[in-house]
mmCIF file of C-alpha atoms in Angstrom:
data_model
loop_
_atom_site.group_PDB
_atom_site.id
_atom_site.type_symbol
_atom_site.label_atom_id
_atom_site.label_comp_id
_atom_site.label_asym_id
_atom_site.label_seq_id
_atom_site.Cartn_x
_atom_site.Cartn_y
_atom_site.Cartn_z
ATOM 1 C CA MET A 1 -13.371 4.902 4.810
ATOM 2 C CA ASN A 2 -16.647 5.048 2.846
ATOM 3 C CA GLU A 3 -17.238 8.694 3.716
ATOM 4 C CA VAL A 4 -13.711 9.646 2.623
ATOM 5 C CA VAL A 5 -14.035 7.716 -0.657
ATOM 6 C CA LYS A 6 -17.448 9.302 -1.313
ATOM 7 C CA PHE A 7 -16.062 12.808 -0.714
ATOM 8 C CA LEU A 8 -13.079 12.252 -3.016
ATOM 9 C CA THR A 9 -15.242 10.686 -5.719
ATOM 10 C CA GLU A 10 -17.823 13.495 -5.613
ATOM 11 C CA ASN A 11 -15.064 16.135 -5.853
ATOM 12 C CA PRO A 12 -12.849 14.609 -8.527
ATOM 13 C CA VAL A 13 -10.047 17.163 -8.840
ATOM 14 C CA GLN A 14 -8.096 17.358 -5.616
ATOM 15 C CA TYR A 15 -4.884 19.216 -4.826
ATOM 16 C CA LEU A 16 -1.809 17.206 -3.863
ATOM 17 C CA ALA A 17 0.808 18.985 -1.762
ATOM 18 C CA THR A 18 4.368 17.692 -1.679
ATOM 19 C CA VAL A 19 7.800 18.900 -0.712
ATOM 20 C CA GLY A 20 9.764 19.443 -3.903
ATOM 21 C CA ARG A 21 13.333 18.330 -4.424
ATOM 22 C CA ASP A 22 14.253 21.989 -3.953
ATOM 23 C CA GLY A 23 12.807 21.842 -0.419
ATOM 24 C CA LYS A 24 9.866 24.098 -1.329
ATOM 25 C CA ALA A 25 6.161 23.343 -1.179
ATOM 26 C CA LYS A 26 4.496 22.165 -4.391
ATOM 27 C CA CYS A 27 0.753 21.841 -4.953
ATOM 28 C CA ARG A 28 -0.728 20.155 -8.015
ATOM 29 C CA PRO A 29 -4.176 19.155 -9.235
ATOM 30 C CA PHE A 30 -4.597 15.397 -8.918
ATOM 31 C CA MET A 31 -7.340 12.797 -9.196
ATOM 32 C CA PHE A 32 -8.263 10.010 -6.802
ATOM 33 C CA CYS A 33 -8.602 6.682 -8.625
ATOM 34 C CA PHE A 34 -10.474 4.427 -6.182
ATOM 35 C CA GLU A 35 -10.317 2.410 -2.968
ATOM 36 C CA ARG A 36 -9.253 -1.207 -3.227
ATOM 37 C CA ASP A 37 -8.346 -3.592 -0.409
ATOM 38 C CA GLY A 38 -8.582 -0.779 2.144
ATOM 39 C CA LYS A 39 -6.138 1.461 0.256
ATOM 40 C CA LEU A 40 -6.716 4.802 -1.460
ATOM 41 C CA TRP A 41 -5.106 4.635 -4.911
ATOM 42 C CA PHE A 42 -3.739 7.372 -7.162
ATOM 43 C CA CYS A 43 -1.700 7.321 -10.365
ATOM 44 C CA THR A 44 0.905 9.407 -12.150
ATOM 45 C CA ASN A 45 3.708 9.338 -14.700
ATOM 46 C CA ASN A 46 7.220 8.309 -13.610
ATOM 47 C CA GLN A 47 8.704 11.017 -15.854
ATOM 48 C CA LYS A 48 6.975 13.880 -14.003
ATOM 49 C CA ALA A 49 8.494 16.072 -11.311
ATOM 50 C CA VAL A 50 5.813 14.939 -8.843
ATOM 51 C CA TYR A 51 7.039 11.332 -9.120
ATOM 52 C CA LYS A 52 10.639 12.403 -8.526
ATOM 53 C CA ASP A 53 9.570 14.577 -5.597
ATOM 54 C CA LEU A 54 7.684 11.645 -4.056
ATOM 55 C CA GLN A 55 10.715 9.395 -4.428
ATOM 56 C CA GLN A 56 12.703 11.869 -2.323
ATOM 57 C CA ASN A 57 9.957 12.676 0.205
ATOM 58 C CA PRO A 58 6.857 10.451 0.024
ATOM 59 C CA TYR A 59 4.707 12.337 2.563
ATOM 60 C CA VAL A 60 1.759 14.171 1.018
ATOM 61 C CA GLU A 61 -1.392 16.034 1.891
ATOM 62 C CA ILE A 62 -4.421 16.179 -0.376
ATOM 63 C CA SER A 63 -7.219 18.697 -0.068
ATOM 64 C CA VAL A 64 -10.393 19.566 -1.938
ATOM 65 C CA SER A 65 -13.589 21.431 -1.144
ATOM 66 C CA SER A 66 -17.127 20.667 -2.209
ATOM 67 C CA PRO A 67 -19.690 23.029 -3.740
ATOM 68 C CA ALA A 68 -21.415 22.957 -0.316
ATOM 69 C CA PHE A 69 -18.291 24.454 1.331
ATOM 70 C CA ALA A 70 -17.159 21.279 3.047
ATOM 71 C CA TRP A 71 -13.574 20.139 2.645
ATOM 72 C CA ILE A 72 -11.273 17.229 3.224
ATOM 73 C CA ARG A 73 -7.639 17.106 4.234
ATOM 74 C CA LEU A 74 -6.043 13.710 3.657
ATOM 75 C CA ASN A 75 -2.440 12.853 4.396
ATOM 76 C CA GLY A 76 -0.178 9.838 4.370
ATOM 77 C CA LYS A 77 2.884 8.280 2.836
ATOM 78 C CA ALA A 78 2.821 7.603 -0.916
ATOM 79 C CA VAL A 79 3.804 3.977 -1.514
ATOM 80 C CA PHE A 80 4.396 2.999 -5.130
ATOM 81 C CA GLU A 81 3.508 -0.554 -6.065
ATOM 82 C CA GLU A 82 3.663 -2.465 -9.324
ATOM 83 C CA ASN A 83 0.044 -3.631 -9.244
ATOM 84 C CA LEU A 84 -1.397 -4.528 -12.644
ATOM 85 C CA ALA A 85 -4.948 -4.994 -11.312
ATOM 86 C CA VAL A 86 -4.932 -1.447 -9.903
ATOM 87 C CA LYS A 87 -3.432 -0.068 -13.110
ATOM 88 C CA GLU A 88 -6.146 -1.794 -15.128
ATOM 89 C CA GLY A 89 -8.776 -0.324 -12.806
ATOM 90 C CA CYS A 90 -7.346 3.153 -13.372
ATOM 91 C CA MET A 91 -7.894 2.689 -17.114
ATOM 92 C CA ASN A 92 -11.656 2.997 -16.455
ATOM 93 C CA ASN A 93 -11.045 6.742 -16.100
ATOM 94 C CA PRO A 94 -11.158 8.192 -19.649
ATOM 95 C CA ILE A 95 -8.585 10.866 -18.737
ATOM 96 C CA VAL A 96 -6.098 8.257 -17.517
ATOM 97 C CA LYS A 97 -6.833 6.013 -20.513
ATOM 98 C CA SER A 98 -6.220 8.883 -22.954
ATOM 99 C CA GLN A 99 -2.858 9.696 -21.364
ATOM 100 C CA TYR A 100 -1.439 6.187 -20.954
ATOM 101 C CA GLN A 101 -3.510 3.987 -23.338
ATOM 102 C CA THR A 102 -2.713 0.711 -21.504
ATOM 103 C CA ALA A 103 -2.038 -0.458 -17.976
ATOM 104 C CA SER A 104 1.298 -1.854 -19.131
ATOM 105 C CA ASN A 105 2.622 1.546 -20.266
ATOM 106 C CA PRO A 106 6.098 1.702 -18.631
ATOM 107 C CA ILE A 107 5.723 5.340 -17.514
ATOM 108 C CA PHE A 108 2.361 4.684 -15.808
ATOM 109 C CA VAL A 109 2.705 4.147 -12.036
ATOM 110 C CA VAL A 110 0.269 3.783 -9.156
ATOM 111 C CA PHE A 111 0.553 4.510 -5.465
ATOM 112 C CA TYR A 112 -1.558 4.299 -2.334
ATOM 113 C CA LEU A 113 -1.479 6.272 0.894
ATOM 114 C CA GLN A 114 -0.026 4.348 3.819
ATOM 115 C CA ASP A 115 -1.069 5.336 7.360
ATOM 116 C CA ALA A 116 -3.590 7.745 5.861
ATOM 117 C CA LYS A 117 -5.522 10.158 8.033
ATOM 118 C CA ALA A 118 -8.404 12.333 6.890
ATOM 119 C CA VAL A 119 -10.421 15.206 8.295
ATOM 120 C CA ILE A 120 -13.724 16.295 6.769
ATOM 121 C CA ALA A 121 -14.982 19.668 7.965
ATOM 122 C CA ASP A 122 -17.340 22.476 7.006
ATOM 123 C CA PHE A 123 -18.546 25.857 8.245
ATOM 124 C CA SER A 124 -21.499 24.412 10.192
ATOM 125 C CA GLY A 125 -19.844 24.797 13.582
ATOM 126 C CA ASN A 126 -19.970 21.035 14.080
ATOM 127 C CA PRO A 127 -16.697 19.371 14.992
ATOM 128 C CA PRO A 128 -14.685 17.948 12.072
ATOM 129 C CA LYS A 129 -14.937 14.217 11.373
ATOM 130 C CA GLN A 130 -11.605 12.414 11.698
ATOM 131 C CA PHE A 131 -10.650 9.133 10.050
ATOM 132 C CA GLU A 132 -7.639 6.818 10.308
ATOM 133 C CA LEU A 133 -7.535 4.705 7.185
#
């Protein structure tokens, strides 16, 4: 888990792939919030298309590469939870704070990845590292 969290934290803008309500692939820039209680947390706005897409099909894959040409692929099921402590933790990110102002903002929602799996790889020729989170 620590290696996955470190990779996501060091490469703060990831790309979240979903299946849209139209049945077509969608890929959006996203930001990892943090790990808490063994869960990888993310946040969004319940008025956005991504939220509606995740309500219909909650399975996602996230990917990002590092400046050193390593990359991660992380997948799982997005599970939304009304968790005020997590929302308050997300407010430590100035971008999130500027968009939502408070953790109690009714459009602000958080989710974690259930049954998450990650692969970290690079061009070294070494086998990829696999994680079940």
